[in-house]
Amino acid sequence: MAGLTRRFGDRVALDGVSFSVEPGQMFGFVGPNGAGKTTTMRIIMGVLAPDAGEVRWNGAPLSFGVRSRFGYMPEERGLYPKMRVHRQLSYMAALHGVEDPDGAATRWIERLGLTERAEDRVEQLSLGNQQRVQLAAALVHEPELLVLDEPFSGLDPVGVDVLSGVLLDYARTGVPVVFSSHQLDLVERLCEAVAIIKDGRLVASGTVEDLRGPGQKVVKEVIERPTLTDLFREAVK
């Protein structure tokens, strides 16, 4: 993406945000509340339009057809609470034109440890299991890009491990995975690259190793190997 700018009235939500994500890369997008993370993700998915700048995929501007091949997990979860888990995921797969929607639903239910809850209504599930269903909904059509807004929010350690494993495995197939999170230790453990945003402006971007390495310019004090938390605290001062 290049030069994304977006205003809401007098408030500048994004101010010239630019970064790129490589194939198969786990990419963490971090920043304080209200920094512009969700706005950026909504622009990527076409939910919002930028006032300036553009998002490109494989060097070309995004179209509706290309975006339909992306997977999105919004911050405001978008499940149908009365639908049963398997039926819901099969329905989502069918909307994306999956040839065998029931089979696709079953595969992701098994992969995310939901087999025993497949016939439960979503509203009957714990928040953690609802989170797993929401991720399955983003994955059920085998997307070419995953965009996830706070996917680990509210999960217990077992849920975090399950989702982490699924995302890492999926990225290994060559699919870029972009996710926001306030759990910086988790971002540092999972991600090859990160972008740090504050007040709608990108303040640091690059591989975790480059940002933490000897030539990094984010942390001014002398720290031999700053953690992502160190970088974040310095960047958002």
PDB file of C-alpha atoms in Angstrom:
ATOM      1  CA  MET A   1       0.000   0.000   0.000  1.00  0.00           C
ATOM      2  CA  ALA A   2       1.221   3.491  -0.775  1.00  0.00           C
ATOM      3  CA  GLY A   3       0.344   6.839   0.784  1.00  0.00           C
ATOM      4  CA  LEU A   4      -2.971   5.877   2.359  1.00  0.00           C
ATOM      5  CA  THR A   5      -4.762   8.943   3.723  1.00  0.00           C
ATOM      6  CA  ARG A   6      -8.188   9.034   5.282  1.00  0.00           C
ATOM      7  CA  ARG A   7     -10.079  11.751   7.138  1.00  0.00           C
ATOM      8  CA  PHE A   8     -13.245  11.608   9.200  1.00  0.00           C
ATOM      9  CA  GLY A   9     -14.397  15.217   9.287  1.00  0.00           C
ATOM     10  CA  ASP A  10     -11.549  17.232  10.801  1.00  0.00           C
ATOM     11  CA  ARG A  11      -9.795  14.167  12.191  1.00  0.00           C
ATOM     12  CA  VAL A  12      -6.946  12.629  10.194  1.00  0.00           C
ATOM     13  CA  ALA A  13      -7.215   8.867  10.713  1.00  0.00           C
ATOM     14  CA  LEU A  14      -4.415   7.975   8.285  1.00  0.00           C
ATOM     15  CA  ASP A  15      -1.678  10.258   7.032  1.00  0.00           C
ATOM     16  CA  GLY A  16       0.322   8.806   4.148  1.00  0.00           C
ATOM     17  CA  VAL A  17       0.665   5.229   5.432  1.00  0.00           C
ATOM     18  CA  SER A  18       2.854   2.998   3.250  1.00  0.00           C
ATOM     19  CA  PHE A  19       4.188  -0.510   3.777  1.00  0.00           C
ATOM     20  CA  SER A  20       4.451  -3.796   1.905  1.00  0.00           C
ATOM     21  CA  VAL A  21       3.970  -7.420   2.895  1.00  0.00           C
ATOM     22  CA  GLU A  22       5.828 -10.314   1.301  1.00  0.00           C
ATOM     23  CA  PRO A  23       4.330 -13.685   0.258  1.00  0.00           C
ATOM     24  CA  GLY A  24       4.177 -16.118   3.147  1.00  0.00           C
ATOM     25  CA  GLN A  25       5.032 -13.425   5.674  1.00  0.00           C
ATOM     26  CA  MET A  26       3.508 -13.097   9.122  1.00  0.00           C
ATOM     27  CA  PHE A  27       3.150  -9.331   9.454  1.00  0.00           C
ATOM     28  CA  GLY A  28       2.216  -7.617  12.713  1.00  0.00           C
ATOM     29  CA  PHE A  29       0.422  -4.267  12.629  1.00  0.00           C
ATOM     30  CA  VAL A  30       0.633  -2.604  16.039  1.00  0.00           C
ATOM     31  CA  GLY A  31      -0.156   0.733  17.635  1.00  0.00           C
ATOM     32  CA  PRO A  32      -2.153   2.353  20.440  1.00  0.00           C
ATOM     33  CA  ASN A  33      -5.949   2.392  20.419  1.00  0.00           C
ATOM     34  CA  GLY A  34      -7.185   4.813  17.763  1.00  0.00           C
ATOM     35  CA  ALA A  35      -3.869   4.808  15.888  1.00  0.00           C
ATOM     36  CA  GLY A  36      -5.427   3.823  12.543  1.00  0.00           C
ATOM     37  CA  LYS A  37      -5.011   0.045  12.434  1.00  0.00           C
ATOM     38  CA  THR A  38      -8.662  -0.832  11.862  1.00  0.00           C
ATOM     39  CA  THR A  39      -9.108   1.981   9.322  1.00  0.00           C
ATOM     40  CA  THR A  40      -6.140   0.622   7.345  1.00  0.00           C
ATOM     41  CA  MET A  41      -7.544  -2.902   7.367  1.00  0.00           C
ATOM     42  CA  ARG A  42     -10.961  -1.707   6.271  1.00  0.00           C
ATOM     43  CA  ILE A  43      -9.393   0.118   3.345  1.00  0.00           C
ATOM     44  CA  ILE A  44      -7.461  -3.009   2.355  1.00  0.00           C
ATOM     45  CA  MET A  45     -10.722  -4.956   2.312  1.00  0.00           C
ATOM     46  CA  GLY A  46     -12.692  -2.228   0.496  1.00  0.00           C
ATOM     47  CA  VAL A  47     -15.005  -1.489   3.429  1.00  0.00           C
ATOM     48  CA  LEU A  48     -13.690   2.092   3.375  1.00  0.00           C
ATOM     49  CA  ALA A  49     -12.216   4.091   0.517  1.00  0.00           C
ATOM     50  CA  PRO A  50      -9.054   6.160   1.045  1.00  0.00           C
ATOM     51  CA  ASP A  51      -9.062   9.888   0.411  1.00  0.00           C
ATOM     52  CA  ALA A  52      -5.642   9.452  -1.175  1.00  0.00           C
ATOM     53  CA  GLY A  53      -3.204   6.643  -1.884  1.00  0.00           C
ATOM     54  CA  GLU A  54      -3.932   3.096  -2.997  1.00  0.00           C
ATOM     55  CA  VAL A  55      -3.632  -0.562  -2.081  1.00  0.00           C
ATOM     56  CA  ARG A  56      -1.986  -2.791  -4.678  1.00  0.00           C
ATOM     57  CA  TRP A  57      -1.859  -6.588  -5.025  1.00  0.00           C
ATOM     58  CA  ASN A  58       0.915  -8.167  -7.075  1.00  0.00           C
ATOM     59  CA  GLY A  59       1.664  -4.708  -8.434  1.00  0.00           C
ATOM     60  CA  ALA A  60      -1.869  -3.927  -9.625  1.00  0.00           C
ATOM     61  CA  PRO A  61      -4.720  -1.920  -8.045  1.00  0.00           C
ATOM     62  CA  LEU A  62      -7.248  -3.983  -6.109  1.00  0.00           C
ATOM     63  CA  SER A  63     -10.564  -4.903  -7.684  1.00  0.00           C
ATOM     64  CA  PHE A  64     -13.671  -6.420  -6.112  1.00  0.00           C
ATOM     65  CA  GLY A  65     -12.783  -9.777  -7.652  1.00  0.00           C
ATOM     66  CA  VAL A  66      -9.331  -9.758  -6.090  1.00  0.00           C
ATOM     67  CA  ARG A  67     -10.657  -8.712  -2.684  1.00  0.00           C
ATOM     68  CA  SER A  68     -13.165 -11.580  -2.770  1.00  0.00           C
ATOM     69  CA  ARG A  69     -10.166 -13.910  -2.611  1.00  0.00           C
ATOM     70  CA  PHE A  70      -8.989 -12.344   0.674  1.00  0.00           C
ATOM     71  CA  GLY A  71      -9.930 -13.510   4.152  1.00  0.00           C
ATOM     72  CA  TYR A  72     -10.966 -10.931   6.745  1.00  0.00           C
ATOM     73  CA  MET A  73     -11.591 -11.147  10.473  1.00  0.00           C
ATOM     74  CA  PRO A  74     -13.066  -7.815  11.574  1.00  0.00           C
ATOM     75  CA  GLU A  75     -12.718  -6.313  15.021  1.00  0.00           C
ATOM     76  CA  GLU A  76     -16.516  -6.360  15.322  1.00  0.00           C
ATOM     77  CA  ARG A  77     -17.106 -10.065  14.809  1.00  0.00           C
ATOM     78  CA  GLY A  78     -19.543 -10.842  12.013  1.00  0.00           C
ATOM     79  CA  LEU A  79     -21.092 -14.235  12.787  1.00  0.00           C
ATOM     80  CA  TYR A  80     -24.779 -15.152  12.719  1.00  0.00           C
ATOM     81  CA  PRO A  81     -25.471 -16.046  16.365  1.00  0.00           C
ATOM     82  CA  LYS A  82     -28.473 -18.324  15.696  1.00  0.00           C
ATOM     83  CA  MET A  83     -26.784 -20.427  13.001  1.00  0.00           C
ATOM     84  CA  ARG A  84     -25.055 -23.669  13.851  1.00  0.00           C
ATOM     85  CA  VAL A  85     -21.288 -23.712  13.394  1.00  0.00           C
ATOM     86  CA  HIS A  86     -21.056 -26.170  10.491  1.00  0.00           C
ATOM     87  CA  ARG A  87     -23.990 -24.646   8.634  1.00  0.00           C
ATOM     88  CA  GLN A  88     -22.555 -21.170   9.054  1.00  0.00           C
ATOM     89  CA  LEU A  89     -19.126 -22.090   7.720  1.00  0.00           C
ATOM     90  CA  SER A  90     -20.630 -24.066   4.840  1.00  0.00           C
ATOM     91  CA  TYR A  91     -22.762 -21.042   3.971  1.00  0.00           C
ATOM     92  CA  MET A  92     -19.698 -18.751   4.054  1.00  0.00           C
ATOM     93  CA  ALA A  93     -17.805 -21.163   1.797  1.00  0.00           C
ATOM     94  CA  ALA A  94     -20.700 -21.307  -0.658  1.00  0.00           C
ATOM     95  CA  LEU A  95     -20.825 -17.498  -0.819  1.00  0.00           C
ATOM     96  CA  HIS A  96     -17.199 -17.595  -1.954  1.00  0.00           C
ATOM     97  CA  GLY A  97     -17.942 -20.202  -4.621  1.00  0.00           C
ATOM     98  CA  VAL A  98     -16.146 -23.101  -2.923  1.00  0.00           C
ATOM     99  CA  GLU A  99     -16.861 -26.314  -4.849  1.00  0.00           C
ATOM    100  CA  ASP A 100     -17.492 -28.451  -1.745  1.00  0.00           C
ATOM    101  CA  PRO A 101     -18.630 -26.040   0.974  1.00  0.00           C
ATOM    102  CA  ASP A 102     -19.607 -28.774   3.447  1.00  0.00           C
ATOM    103  CA  GLY A 103     -16.213 -30.418   3.100  1.00  0.00           C
ATOM    104  CA  ALA A 104     -14.422 -27.102   3.511  1.00  0.00           C
ATOM    105  CA  ALA A 105     -16.430 -26.357   6.657  1.00  0.00           C
ATOM    106  CA  THR A 106     -15.595 -29.765   8.112  1.00  0.00           C
ATOM    107  CA  ARG A 107     -11.859 -29.381   7.424  1.00  0.00           C
ATOM    108  CA  TRP A 108     -11.587 -26.056   9.226  1.00  0.00           C
ATOM    109  CA  ILE A 109     -13.822 -27.172  12.091  1.00  0.00           C
ATOM    110  CA  GLU A 110     -11.437 -30.082  12.664  1.00  0.00           C
ATOM    111  CA  ARG A 111      -8.324 -27.960  12.253  1.00  0.00           C
ATOM    112  CA  LEU A 112      -9.531 -25.420  14.806  1.00  0.00           C
ATOM    113  CA  GLY A 113     -10.628 -27.994  17.369  1.00  0.00           C
ATOM    114  CA  LEU A 114     -14.375 -27.384  17.042  1.00  0.00           C
ATOM    115  CA  THR A 115     -15.585 -30.851  16.052  1.00  0.00           C
ATOM    116  CA  GLU A 116     -17.593 -31.370  19.242  1.00  0.00           C
ATOM    117  CA  ARG A 117     -19.289 -27.984  18.788  1.00  0.00           C
ATOM    118  CA  ALA A 118     -20.060 -28.259  15.073  1.00  0.00           C
ATOM    119  CA  GLU A 119     -23.822 -28.523  15.598  1.00  0.00           C
ATOM    120  CA  ASP A 120     -24.028 -25.869  18.331  1.00  0.00           C
ATOM    121  CA  ARG A 121     -25.408 -22.430  17.611  1.00  0.00           C
ATOM    122  CA  VAL A 122     -22.714 -19.773  17.696  1.00  0.00           C
ATOM    123  CA  GLU A 123     -24.433 -17.972  20.560  1.00  0.00           C
ATOM    124  CA  GLN A 124     -24.012 -21.117  22.684  1.00  0.00           C
ATOM    125  CA  LEU A 125     -20.224 -21.019  22.378  1.00  0.00           C
ATOM    126  CA  SER A 126     -17.705 -19.394  24.667  1.00  0.00           C
ATOM    127  CA  LEU A 127     -16.102 -16.220  23.366  1.00  0.00           C
ATOM    128  CA  GLY A 128     -12.916 -18.155  22.682  1.00  0.00           C
ATOM    129  CA  ASN A 129     -14.723 -20.731  20.542  1.00  0.00           C
ATOM    130  CA  GLN A 130     -16.621 -17.982  18.748  1.00  0.00           C
ATOM    131  CA  GLN A 131     -13.216 -16.553  17.933  1.00  0.00           C
ATOM    132  CA  ARG A 132     -12.174 -19.874  16.426  1.00  0.00           C
ATOM    133  CA  VAL A 133     -15.333 -19.961  14.303  1.00  0.00           C
ATOM    134  CA  GLN A 134     -14.660 -16.413  13.124  1.00  0.00           C
ATOM    135  CA  LEU A 135     -11.153 -17.410  12.010  1.00  0.00           C
ATOM    136  CA  ALA A 136     -12.564 -20.477  10.261  1.00  0.00           C
ATOM    137  CA  ALA A 137     -14.973 -18.169   8.412  1.00  0.00           C
ATOM    138  CA  ALA A 138     -11.991 -16.128   7.200  1.00  0.00           C
ATOM    139  CA  LEU A 139     -10.156 -19.275   6.068  1.00  0.00           C
ATOM    140  CA  VAL A 140     -12.910 -21.463   4.686  1.00  0.00           C
ATOM    141  CA  HIS A 141     -12.394 -20.347   1.072  1.00  0.00           C
ATOM    142  CA  GLU A 142      -8.572 -20.752   1.214  1.00  0.00           C
ATOM    143  CA  PRO A 143      -7.839 -17.009   0.798  1.00  0.00           C
ATOM    144  CA  GLU A 144      -4.772 -15.555  -0.911  1.00  0.00           C
ATOM    145  CA  LEU A 145      -4.328 -12.953   1.867  1.00  0.00           C
ATOM    146  CA  LEU A 146      -5.447 -12.979   5.500  1.00  0.00           C
ATOM    147  CA  VAL A 147      -6.267  -9.687   7.241  1.00  0.00           C
ATOM    148  CA  LEU A 148      -7.085 -10.185  10.921  1.00  0.00           C
ATOM    149  CA  ASP A 149      -8.060  -7.448  13.371  1.00  0.00           C
ATOM    150  CA  GLU A 150      -7.140  -8.517  16.933  1.00  0.00           C
ATOM    151  CA  PRO A 151      -7.579 -12.266  16.284  1.00  0.00           C
ATOM    152  CA  PHE A 152      -6.174 -13.255  19.707  1.00  0.00           C
ATOM    153  CA  SER A 153      -8.366 -10.933  21.765  1.00  0.00           C
ATOM    154  CA  GLY A 154     -10.051 -12.757  24.645  1.00  0.00           C
ATOM    155  CA  LEU A 155      -8.392 -16.119  24.017  1.00  0.00           C
ATOM    156  CA  ASP A 156      -6.953 -18.301  26.753  1.00  0.00           C
ATOM    157  CA  PRO A 157      -3.402 -19.692  26.304  1.00  0.00           C
ATOM    158  CA  VAL A 158      -4.683 -22.883  24.645  1.00  0.00           C
ATOM    159  CA  GLY A 159      -6.731 -20.863  22.172  1.00  0.00           C
ATOM    160  CA  VAL A 160      -3.743 -18.631  21.428  1.00  0.00           C
ATOM    161  CA  ASP A 161      -1.605 -21.703  20.712  1.00  0.00           C
ATOM    162  CA  VAL A 162      -4.247 -23.226  18.430  1.00  0.00           C
ATOM    163  CA  LEU A 163      -4.755 -20.046  16.414  1.00  0.00           C
ATOM    164  CA  SER A 164      -1.022 -19.344  16.276  1.00  0.00           C
ATOM    165  CA  GLY A 165      -0.351 -22.801  14.876  1.00  0.00           C
ATOM    166  CA  VAL A 166      -3.075 -22.464  12.259  1.00  0.00           C
ATOM    167  CA  LEU A 167      -1.825 -19.058  11.103  1.00  0.00           C
ATOM    168  CA  LEU A 168       1.821 -20.139  10.944  1.00  0.00           C
ATOM    169  CA  ASP A 169       0.894 -23.235   8.948  1.00  0.00           C
ATOM    170  CA  TYR A 170      -1.200 -21.170   6.568  1.00  0.00           C
ATOM    171  CA  ALA A 171       1.564 -18.612   6.039  1.00  0.00           C
ATOM    172  CA  ARG A 172       3.931 -21.472   5.161  1.00  0.00           C
ATOM    173  CA  THR A 173       1.766 -22.146   2.096  1.00  0.00           C
ATOM    174  CA  GLY A 174       2.924 -18.771   0.744  1.00  0.00           C
ATOM    175  CA  VAL A 175      -0.055 -16.687   1.895  1.00  0.00           C
ATOM    176  CA  PRO A 176       0.717 -13.372   3.643  1.00  0.00           C
ATOM    177  CA  VAL A 177      -0.971 -12.963   7.036  1.00  0.00           C
ATOM    178  CA  VAL A 178      -1.472  -9.434   8.384  1.00  0.00           C
ATOM    179  CA  PHE A 179      -2.809  -9.107  11.909  1.00  0.00           C
ATOM    180  CA  SER A 180      -3.116  -6.458  14.578  1.00  0.00           C
ATOM    181  CA  SER A 181      -2.608  -7.223  18.255  1.00  0.00           C
ATOM    182  CA  HIS A 182      -1.871  -5.526  21.551  1.00  0.00           C
ATOM    183  CA  GLN A 183       0.029  -8.637  22.687  1.00  0.00           C
ATOM    184  CA  LEU A 184       3.502  -7.507  21.633  1.00  0.00           C
ATOM    185  CA  ASP A 185       5.291 -10.589  22.927  1.00  0.00           C
ATOM    186  CA  LEU A 186       3.028 -12.692  20.708  1.00  0.00           C
ATOM    187  CA  VAL A 187       3.660 -10.451  17.690  1.00  0.00           C
ATOM    188  CA  GLU A 188       7.408 -10.712  18.280  1.00  0.00           C
ATOM    189  CA  ARG A 189       7.205 -14.497  18.549  1.00  0.00           C
ATOM    190  CA  LEU A 190       5.083 -15.017  15.437  1.00  0.00           C
ATOM    191  CA  CYS A 191       5.987 -12.241  13.011  1.00  0.00           C
ATOM    192  CA  GLU A 192       8.830 -11.779  10.576  1.00  0.00           C
ATOM    193  CA  ALA A 193       7.961  -8.118  10.020  1.00  0.00           C
ATOM    194  CA  VAL A 194       5.968  -5.390  11.734  1.00  0.00           C
ATOM    195  CA  ALA A 195       4.634  -1.896  11.197  1.00  0.00           C
ATOM    196  CA  ILE A 196       4.099   0.477  14.126  1.00  0.00           C
ATOM    197  CA  ILE A 197       1.513   3.217  13.671  1.00  0.00           C
ATOM    198  CA  LYS A 198       0.684   6.203  15.864  1.00  0.00           C
ATOM    199  CA  ASP A 199      -1.877   8.961  15.255  1.00  0.00           C
ATOM    200  CA  GLY A 200      -2.379   7.743  11.694  1.00  0.00           C
ATOM    201  CA  ARG A 201       1.312   7.885  10.796  1.00  0.00           C
ATOM    202  CA  LEU A 202       3.709   5.015  10.309  1.00  0.00           C
ATOM    203  CA  VAL A 203       6.596   5.461  12.739  1.00  0.00           C
ATOM    204  CA  ALA A 204       8.502   2.235  12.074  1.00  0.00           C
ATOM    205  CA  SER A 205       8.294  -0.630   9.605  1.00  0.00           C
ATOM    206  CA  GLY A 206      10.493  -3.545   8.616  1.00  0.00           C
ATOM    207  CA  THR A 207      11.561  -6.998   9.631  1.00  0.00           C
ATOM    208  CA  VAL A 208      11.707  -7.666  13.351  1.00  0.00           C
ATOM    209  CA  GLU A 209      15.402  -8.503  13.042  1.00  0.00           C
ATOM    210  CA  ASP A 210      16.199  -5.226  11.278  1.00  0.00           C
ATOM    211  CA  LEU A 211      14.221  -3.182  13.786  1.00  0.00           C
ATOM    212  CA  ARG A 212      15.921  -4.910  16.705  1.00  0.00           C
ATOM    213  CA  GLY A 213      19.391  -5.023  15.157  1.00  0.00           C
ATOM    214  CA  PRO A 214      22.449  -2.795  15.681  1.00  0.00           C
ATOM    215  CA  GLY A 215      21.406  -0.318  12.985  1.00  0.00           C
ATOM    216  CA  GLN A 216      17.904   0.285  14.289  1.00  0.00           C
ATOM    217  CA  LYS A 217      16.932   3.917  14.848  1.00  0.00           C
ATOM    218  CA  VAL A 218      13.770   3.593  16.900  1.00  0.00           C
ATOM    219  CA  VAL A 219      15.158   3.187  20.431  1.00  0.00           C
ATOM    220  CA  LYS A 220      17.429   6.083  21.304  1.00  0.00           C
ATOM    221  CA  GLU A 221      18.803   4.652  24.558  1.00  0.00           C
ATOM    222  CA  VAL A 222      21.539   2.030  24.471  1.00  0.00           C
ATOM    223  CA  ILE A 223      19.879  -1.394  24.361  1.00  0.00           C
ATOM    224  CA  GLU A 224      21.869  -4.104  22.655  1.00  0.00           C
ATOM    225  CA  ARG A 225      18.855  -6.114  21.481  1.00  0.00           C
ATOM    226  CA  PRO A 226      15.639  -4.159  22.092  1.00  0.00           C
ATOM    227  CA  THR A 227      12.434  -6.162  22.253  1.00  0.00           C
ATOM    228  CA  LEU A 228       9.389  -5.245  20.208  1.00  0.00           C
ATOM    229  CA  THR A 229       7.931  -3.793  23.412  1.00  0.00           C
ATOM    230  CA  ASP A 230      10.973  -1.486  23.704  1.00  0.00           C
ATOM    231  CA  LEU A 231      10.548  -0.411  20.086  1.00  0.00           C
ATOM    232  CA  PHE A 232       6.829   0.159  20.545  1.00  0.00           C
ATOM    233  CA  ARG A 233       7.217   2.250  23.681  1.00  0.00           C
ATOM    234  CA  GLU A 234       9.821   4.458  22.050  1.00  0.00           C
ATOM    235  CA  ALA A 235       7.923   4.807  18.788  1.00  0.00           C
ATOM    236  CA  VAL A 236       4.641   5.896  20.335  1.00  0.00           C
ATOM    237  CA  LYS A 237       6.045   8.405  22.861  1.00  0.00           C
TER     238      LYS A 237
END
